[in-house]
Coordinates of C-alpha atoms and ligand atoms in Angstrom, one line a residue:
X1452 CA -7.4 4.6 51.0
X1453 CA -11.0 5.8 50.7
X1454 CA -12.3 3.3 53.2
X1455 CA -16.0 3.8 52.5
X1456 CA -15.6 2.7 48.9
X1457 CA -13.8 -0.6 49.4
X1458 CA -16.2 -3.5 49.1
X1459 CA -15.8 -7.1 50.1
X1460 CA -15.5 -8.1 46.4
X1461 CA -11.9 -7.2 46.4
X1462 CA -10.6 -10.3 48.1
X1463 CA -12.3 -12.7 45.7
X1464 CA -14.7 -15.6 46.2
X1465 CA -14.8 -19.2 47.4
X1466 CA -17.3 -21.9 46.5
X1467 CA -18.6 -23.6 49.7
X1468 CA -19.2 -27.2 49.0
X1469 CA -18.1 -26.5 45.4
X1470 CA -21.4 -24.8 44.6
X1471 CA -22.2 -22.0 47.0
X1472 CA -20.2 -19.0 46.0
X1473 CA -19.4 -16.3 48.7
X1474 CA -17.1 -13.3 48.9
X1475 CA -14.3 -14.4 51.1
X1476 CA -14.5 -11.6 53.6
X1477 CA -17.6 -12.1 55.6
X1478 CA -19.1 -10.9 58.9
X1479 CA -19.7 -12.6 62.3
X1480 CA -22.6 -11.5 64.4
X1481 CA -21.6 -12.5 67.9
X1482 CA -20.7 -9.0 68.9
X1483 CA -24.3 -7.8 68.2
X1484 CA -25.7 -9.3 71.4
X1485 CA -25.5 -8.3 75.1
X1486 CA -22.5 -8.7 77.4
X1487 CA -21.3 -12.3 77.6
X1488 CA -23.2 -13.0 74.3
X1489 CA -26.4 -12.9 76.4
X1490 CA -29.5 -10.8 75.8
X1491 CA -30.1 -7.7 73.8
X1492 CA -27.3 -5.4 72.6
X1493 CA -26.8 -2.0 74.3
X1494 CA -27.8 -0.3 71.0
X1495 CA -30.2 -2.5 68.9
X1496 CA -30.6 0.2 66.2
X1497 CA -26.8 0.4 65.7
X1498 CA -26.8 -3.4 65.5
X1499 CA -29.3 -3.3 62.6
X1500 CA -27.2 -0.6 60.9
X1501 CA -24.0 -2.7 61.2
X1502 CA -25.7 -5.6 59.4
X1503 CA -27.2 -3.3 56.7
X1504 CA -23.8 -1.6 56.2
X1505 CA -22.0 -4.9 55.8
X1506 CA -24.6 -6.0 53.2
X1507 CA -24.4 -2.6 51.4
X1508 CA -20.6 -3.0 51.2
X1509 CA -21.0 -6.4 49.4
X1510 CA -20.7 -8.9 52.3
X1511 CA -22.8 -12.0 51.4
X1512 CA -21.5 -14.4 54.0
X1513 CA -22.8 -14.0 57.5
X1514 CA -22.0 -16.3 60.4
X1515 CA -24.4 -16.7 63.3
X1516 CA -25.8 -19.3 65.8
X1517 CA -29.1 -19.6 67.7
X1518 CA -27.0 -19.7 70.9
X1519 CA -25.9 -16.0 70.3
X1520 CA -28.2 -14.2 72.7
X1521 CA -29.6 -16.9 72.5
X1522 CA -31.9 -16.1 69.6
X1523 CA -31.1 -12.4 69.7
X1524 CA -28.6 -12.4 66.8
X1525 CA -30.9 -14.4 64.5
X1526 CA -33.8 -12.0 65.2
X1527 CA -31.5 -9.0 64.4
X1528 CA -30.4 -10.6 61.1
X1529 CA -34.0 -11.0 60.0
X1530 CA -34.9 -7.5 61.1
X1531 CA -32.0 -6.0 59.2
X1532 CA -31.9 -8.0 56.1
X1533 CA -35.2 -9.8 55.3
X1534 CA -36.2 -10.4 52.6
X1535 CA -32.8 -11.6 51.9
X1536 CA -30.7 -10.9 48.8
X1537 CA -30.6 -13.9 46.5
X1538 CA -26.8 -14.3 47.0
X1539 CA -26.8 -13.9 50.8
X1540 CA -25.4 -17.0 52.5
X1541 CA -26.2 -17.3 56.2
X1542 CA -24.1 -19.9 58.1
X1543 CA -25.5 -20.9 61.4
X1544 CA -24.7 -23.4 64.1
X1545 CA -26.2 -25.9 66.5
X1546 CA -24.9 -27.9 69.4
X1547 CA -24.3 -25.4 72.3
X1548 CA -26.8 -24.6 75.1
X1549 CA -26.7 -21.4 77.2
X1550 CA -27.3 -21.1 80.9
X1551 CA -26.3 -17.5 81.3
X1552 CA -23.6 -14.9 80.2
X1553 CA -20.4 -16.6 79.0
X1554 CA -21.8 -20.0 79.8
X1555 CA -21.6 -22.5 76.8
X1556 CA -22.4 -26.2 77.1
X1557 CA -22.4 -28.7 74.3
X1558 CA -25.5 -30.8 73.9
X1559 CA -25.4 -33.1 70.8
X1560 CA -28.4 -35.4 71.4
X1561 CA -30.0 -35.8 68.0
X1562 CA -33.5 -34.5 69.1
X1563 CA -31.8 -31.4 70.5
X1564 CA -29.9 -30.7 67.3
X1565 CA -33.1 -31.2 65.3
X1566 CA -34.9 -28.7 67.5
X1567 CA -32.1 -26.1 67.0
X1568 CA -32.1 -26.5 63.3
X1569 CA -35.9 -25.9 63.3
X1570 CA -35.4 -22.8 65.6
X1571 CA -32.7 -21.4 63.3
X1572 CA -35.0 -21.9 60.3
X1573 CA -37.9 -20.3 62.1
X1574 CA -36.1 -17.3 63.5
X1575 CA -34.1 -16.5 60.3
X1576 CA -37.2 -17.0 58.2
X1577 CA -35.6 -19.6 55.9
X1578 CA -36.8 -22.8 54.4
X1579 CA -33.3 -24.2 54.0
X1580 CA -30.1 -23.4 55.9
X1581 CA -27.2 -22.9 53.4
X1582 CA -24.5 -23.9 55.9
X1583 CA -25.2 -25.6 59.2
X1584 CA -22.2 -26.0 61.5
X1585 CA -22.0 -28.3 64.5
X1586 CA -20.8 -25.7 67.1
X1587 CA -19.1 -28.3 69.2
X1588 CA -18.9 -32.1 69.2
X1589 CA -20.5 -33.3 72.4
X1590 CA -18.1 -35.9 73.9
X1591 CA -21.1 -37.6 75.6
X1592 CA -22.9 -38.5 72.4
X1593 CA -21.5 -40.8 69.6
X1594 CA -20.3 -38.7 66.6
X1595 CA -22.4 -40.8 64.3
X1596 CA -25.6 -39.7 66.1
X1597 CA -24.7 -36.0 66.0
X1598 CA -23.4 -35.8 62.4
X1599 CA -25.9 -38.5 61.3
X1600 CA -28.9 -36.4 62.4
X1601 CA -27.6 -33.4 60.5
X1602 CA -27.0 -35.6 57.4
X1603 CA -30.6 -36.8 57.8
X1604 CA -31.9 -33.2 57.9
X1605 CA -29.8 -32.5 54.8
X1606 CA -31.6 -35.3 53.0
X1607 CA -34.9 -33.8 54.1
X1608 CA -33.8 -30.5 52.4
X1609 CA -33.6 -28.5 55.6
X1610 CA -29.8 -28.1 55.3
X1611 CA -27.8 -27.5 52.2
X1612 CA -24.3 -28.0 53.5
X1613 CA -22.7 -29.2 56.8
X1614 CA -19.7 -27.8 58.6
X1615 CA -17.9 -28.4 61.9
X1616 CA -16.5 -26.1 64.5
X1617 CA -13.4 -26.4 66.8
X1618 CA -12.3 -29.8 65.7
X1619 CA -9.1 -31.8 65.1
X1620 CA -8.0 -33.4 61.8
X1621 CA -8.9 -36.8 63.3
X1622 CA -12.5 -35.6 64.1
X1623 CA -12.8 -34.1 60.6
X1624 CA -11.7 -37.4 59.0
X1625 CA -14.2 -39.4 61.1
X1626 CA -17.1 -37.0 60.4
X1627 CA -16.3 -37.0 56.7
X1628 CA -16.9 -40.7 56.6
X1629 CA -20.5 -40.0 57.7
X1630 CA -21.3 -37.1 55.4
X1631 CA -19.6 -34.4 53.3
X1632 CA -18.1 -31.8 55.6
X1633 CA -17.6 -28.6 53.5
X1634 CA -16.3 -26.1 56.1
X1635 CA -14.4 -26.0 59.4
X1636 CA -14.7 -23.1 61.9
X1637 CA -11.7 -23.1 64.3
X1638 CA -9.9 -20.5 66.4
X1639 CA -7.2 -19.0 64.2
X1640 CA -5.5 -15.7 63.8
X1641 CA -2.1 -14.2 63.3
X1642 CA -1.4 -14.6 67.1
X1643 CA -2.8 -18.1 67.5
X1644 CA -2.1 -20.7 64.8
X1645 CA -2.7 -23.8 66.8
X1646 CA -5.1 -25.0 64.1
X1647 CA -2.4 -24.9 61.4
X1648 CA -2.7 -28.7 60.7
X1649 CA -6.5 -28.5 60.3
X1650 CA -6.1 -25.5 58.0
X1651 CA -3.6 -27.5 55.9
X1652 CA -6.0 -30.4 55.7
X1653 CA -8.8 -28.0 54.6
X1654 CA -6.5 -26.5 51.9
X1655 CA -5.6 -30.0 50.5
X1656 CA -9.3 -30.9 50.4
X1657 CA -10.9 -27.6 49.3
X1658 CA -12.8 -27.3 52.6
X1659 CA -13.6 -23.7 53.6
X1660 CA -11.7 -22.7 56.7
X1661 CA -13.6 -20.0 58.8
X1662 CA -11.2 -18.6 61.4
X1663 CA -13.0 -17.4 64.6
X1664 CA -11.5 -14.6 66.7
X1665 CA -9.8 -13.4 63.5
X1666 CA -8.8 -10.2 65.4
X1667 CA -8.0 -12.1 68.6
X1668 CA -11.1 -10.4 70.1
X1669 CA -9.7 -7.0 69.3
X1670 CA -6.2 -7.5 70.6
X1671 CA -4.8 -7.4 67.1
X1672 CA -6.9 -4.3 66.3
X1673 CA -5.2 -2.2 69.0
X1674 CA -2.9 0.7 68.1
X1675 CA 0.6 -0.1 69.3
X1676 CA 0.2 -3.8 68.3
X1677 CA 3.1 -5.3 66.3
X1678 CA 1.0 -4.6 63.2
X1679 CA 1.2 -0.9 63.6
X1680 CA 4.4 -0.1 61.6
X1681 CA 3.3 -2.0 58.5
X1682 CA -0.3 -0.7 58.9
X1683 CA 1.0 2.9 58.7
X1684 CA 2.9 2.0 55.5
X1685 CA -0.4 0.8 53.9
X1686 CA -2.2 3.8 55.3
X1687 CA -4.3 1.2 57.1
X1688 CA -5.3 0.2 60.6
X1689 CA -3.9 -2.8 62.5
X1690 CA -7.2 -4.7 62.3
X1691 CA -7.1 -4.4 58.6
X1692 CA -3.6 -5.9 58.4
X1693 CA -4.6 -8.8 60.6
X1694 CA -7.5 -9.5 58.1
X1695 CA -5.3 -9.0 55.1
X1696 CA -2.8 -11.5 56.6
X1697 CA -5.6 -14.1 56.9
X1698 CA -6.8 -13.5 53.3
X1699 CA -3.3 -14.0 52.0
X1700 CA -2.6 -17.1 54.2
X1701 CA -4.9 -19.3 52.1
X1702 CA -7.6 -19.1 49.4
X1703 CA -9.8 -21.4 51.5
X1704 CA -9.9 -18.9 54.4
X1705 CA -13.1 -17.0 55.0
X1706 CA -12.6 -14.5 57.8
X1707 CA -15.7 -13.3 59.7
X1708 CA -14.6 -10.4 61.8
X1709 CA -17.1 -9.3 64.5
X1710 CA -17.9 -5.8 65.5
X1711 CA -20.8 -3.8 67.0
X1712 CA -19.8 -0.6 65.3
X1713 CA -20.6 0.7 61.8
X1714 CA -17.2 2.5 61.6
X1715 CA -15.4 -0.8 62.4
X1716 CA -17.4 -2.8 59.9
X1717 CA -16.5 -0.3 57.2
X1718 CA -12.9 -0.5 58.2
X1719 CA -12.8 -4.3 58.4
X1720 CA -14.4 -4.8 54.9
X1721 CA -11.9 -2.4 53.4
X1722 CA -9.2 -5.0 54.4
X1723 CA -10.4 -6.9 51.3
X1724 CA -8.6 -4.2 49.3
X1725 CA -5.2 -4.6 51.0
X1726 CA -2.8 -7.0 49.3
X1727 CA 0.3 -7.9 51.2
X1728 CA 3.5 -8.8 49.4
X1729 CA 5.1 -12.2 50.2
X1730 CA 7.8 -10.3 52.2
X1731 CA 5.2 -8.3 54.2
X1732 CA 3.3 -11.5 54.9
X1733 CA 6.5 -13.2 56.3
X1734 CA 7.4 -10.1 58.3
X1735 CA 4.0 -10.2 60.0
X1736 CA 4.1 -14.0 60.5
X1737 CA 7.4 -13.5 62.3
X1738 CA 6.6 -10.3 64.2
X1739 CA 3.6 -11.6 66.0
X1740 CA 4.6 -14.4 68.3
X1741 CA 2.1 -17.2 68.8
Ligands
NAP826 N1 -17.2 -21.3 66.3 C1 -17.0 -20.8 67.5 O1 -16.9 -21.4 68.5 C2 -16.9 -19.3 67.6 C3 -16.4 -18.7 68.7 C4 -16.2 -17.3 68.8 C5 -16.7 -16.5 67.7 N2 -17.2 -17.1 66.6 C6 -17.6 -16.3 65.4 O2 -16.5 -15.6 65.0 C7 -16.8 -14.2 64.8 C8 -15.7 -13.3 65.1 O3 -15.2 -13.5 66.4 P1 -15.3 -12.3 67.5 O4 -16.3 -11.3 67.0 O5 -15.6 -12.9 68.8 O6 -13.9 -11.8 67.6 P2 -12.9 -10.9 66.6 O7 -13.6 -10.7 65.3 O8 -11.6 -11.5 66.7 O9 -12.8 -9.5 67.4 C9 -14.0 -8.8 67.8 C10 -13.5 -7.6 68.7 O10 -12.7 -6.8 68.0 C11 -13.2 -5.4 68.0 N3 -13.0 -4.9 66.7 C12 -13.6 -5.4 65.5 N4 -13.2 -4.6 64.5 C13 -12.4 -3.6 64.9 C14 -11.7 -2.6 64.4 N5 -11.7 -2.3 63.0 N6 -10.9 -1.8 65.2 C15 -10.9 -2.0 66.5 N7 -11.5 -3.0 67.1 C16 -12.2 -3.8 66.4 C17 -14.6 -5.6 68.4 O11 -15.0 -4.4 69.1 P3 -16.1 -3.4 68.5 O12 -17.4 -4.1 68.7 O13 -16.0 -2.2 69.4 O14 -15.8 -3.1 67.1 C18 -14.6 -6.8 69.3 O15 -14.3 -6.5 70.6 C19 -18.0 -14.0 65.8 O16 -18.7 -12.9 65.6 C20 -18.7 -15.3 65.7 O17 -19.6 -15.3 64.5 C21 -17.3 -18.5 66.5

């Protein structure tokens, strides 16, 4: 396969909230910050090149959060891609605070969520956020207050669509009574399918499902992984097979593989051009134990 020439168009599109069309294979920016998702990346110029290469290869769905860095990832997106292409959809998140590398704490007080929405708007240079996801539900704050504040900001025009992250079917149902929830971002990949019930709920209700850690933070990308044999048959890399498996698993799945390298972003986007047969899909599903 001539990897450089495969674009994200190949895996088709999905309409977020029924009206915001994105190519299904996107890009997640978390790997573009420093160690522990804290501070600047080792090579800021390469980070900018990764974002520009993703856009050049047709990616129009980018996942971020003001807590990545914090603020670093959003500044890089603006530096690399502003002024934005008309069809670019930036999904961001609020609801987690940072106190150092690898330290994440949920804060869902309405005034804090409002501040984060404003900071995302400011740092990304946007007047409206296309997709605003609640990064984590804060167990110390009533759900109505958290989702209610986001719904209020949607009415004010600052947010177009609302999504949730790392939630159960029960939480999704409860939040959907407060406002329309159009996406869910949960941990899900070939090796970890604990969110299967949430995915099935999303499929039944045309809710976009954004699997985070689509490559199991690189574990599924390693040579010698159970994906290797089939990857060789497709003249592909294990990471590409892990993404092709997600794309085939459901039309509501929108993978956002993360990488800090231009070579890997090209490789990952080329996964959009790999179609697994039903038999190959089953073989992979059975070969990689959960
Ligand atoms: N909602 C949430 O709570 C949550 C939590 C975590 C992540 N996320 C989102 O999900 C996105 C994806 O998750 P992630 O980036 O943490 O994990 P991931 O996509 O599963 O894996 C990223 C890791 O895989 C490596 N990798 C990527 N492509 C590769 C390739 N072609 N060959 C070999 N290695 C490869 C990367 O290293 P290199 O940099 O060397 O390529 C990196 O170490 C994040 O960027 C973020 O936007 C959301």
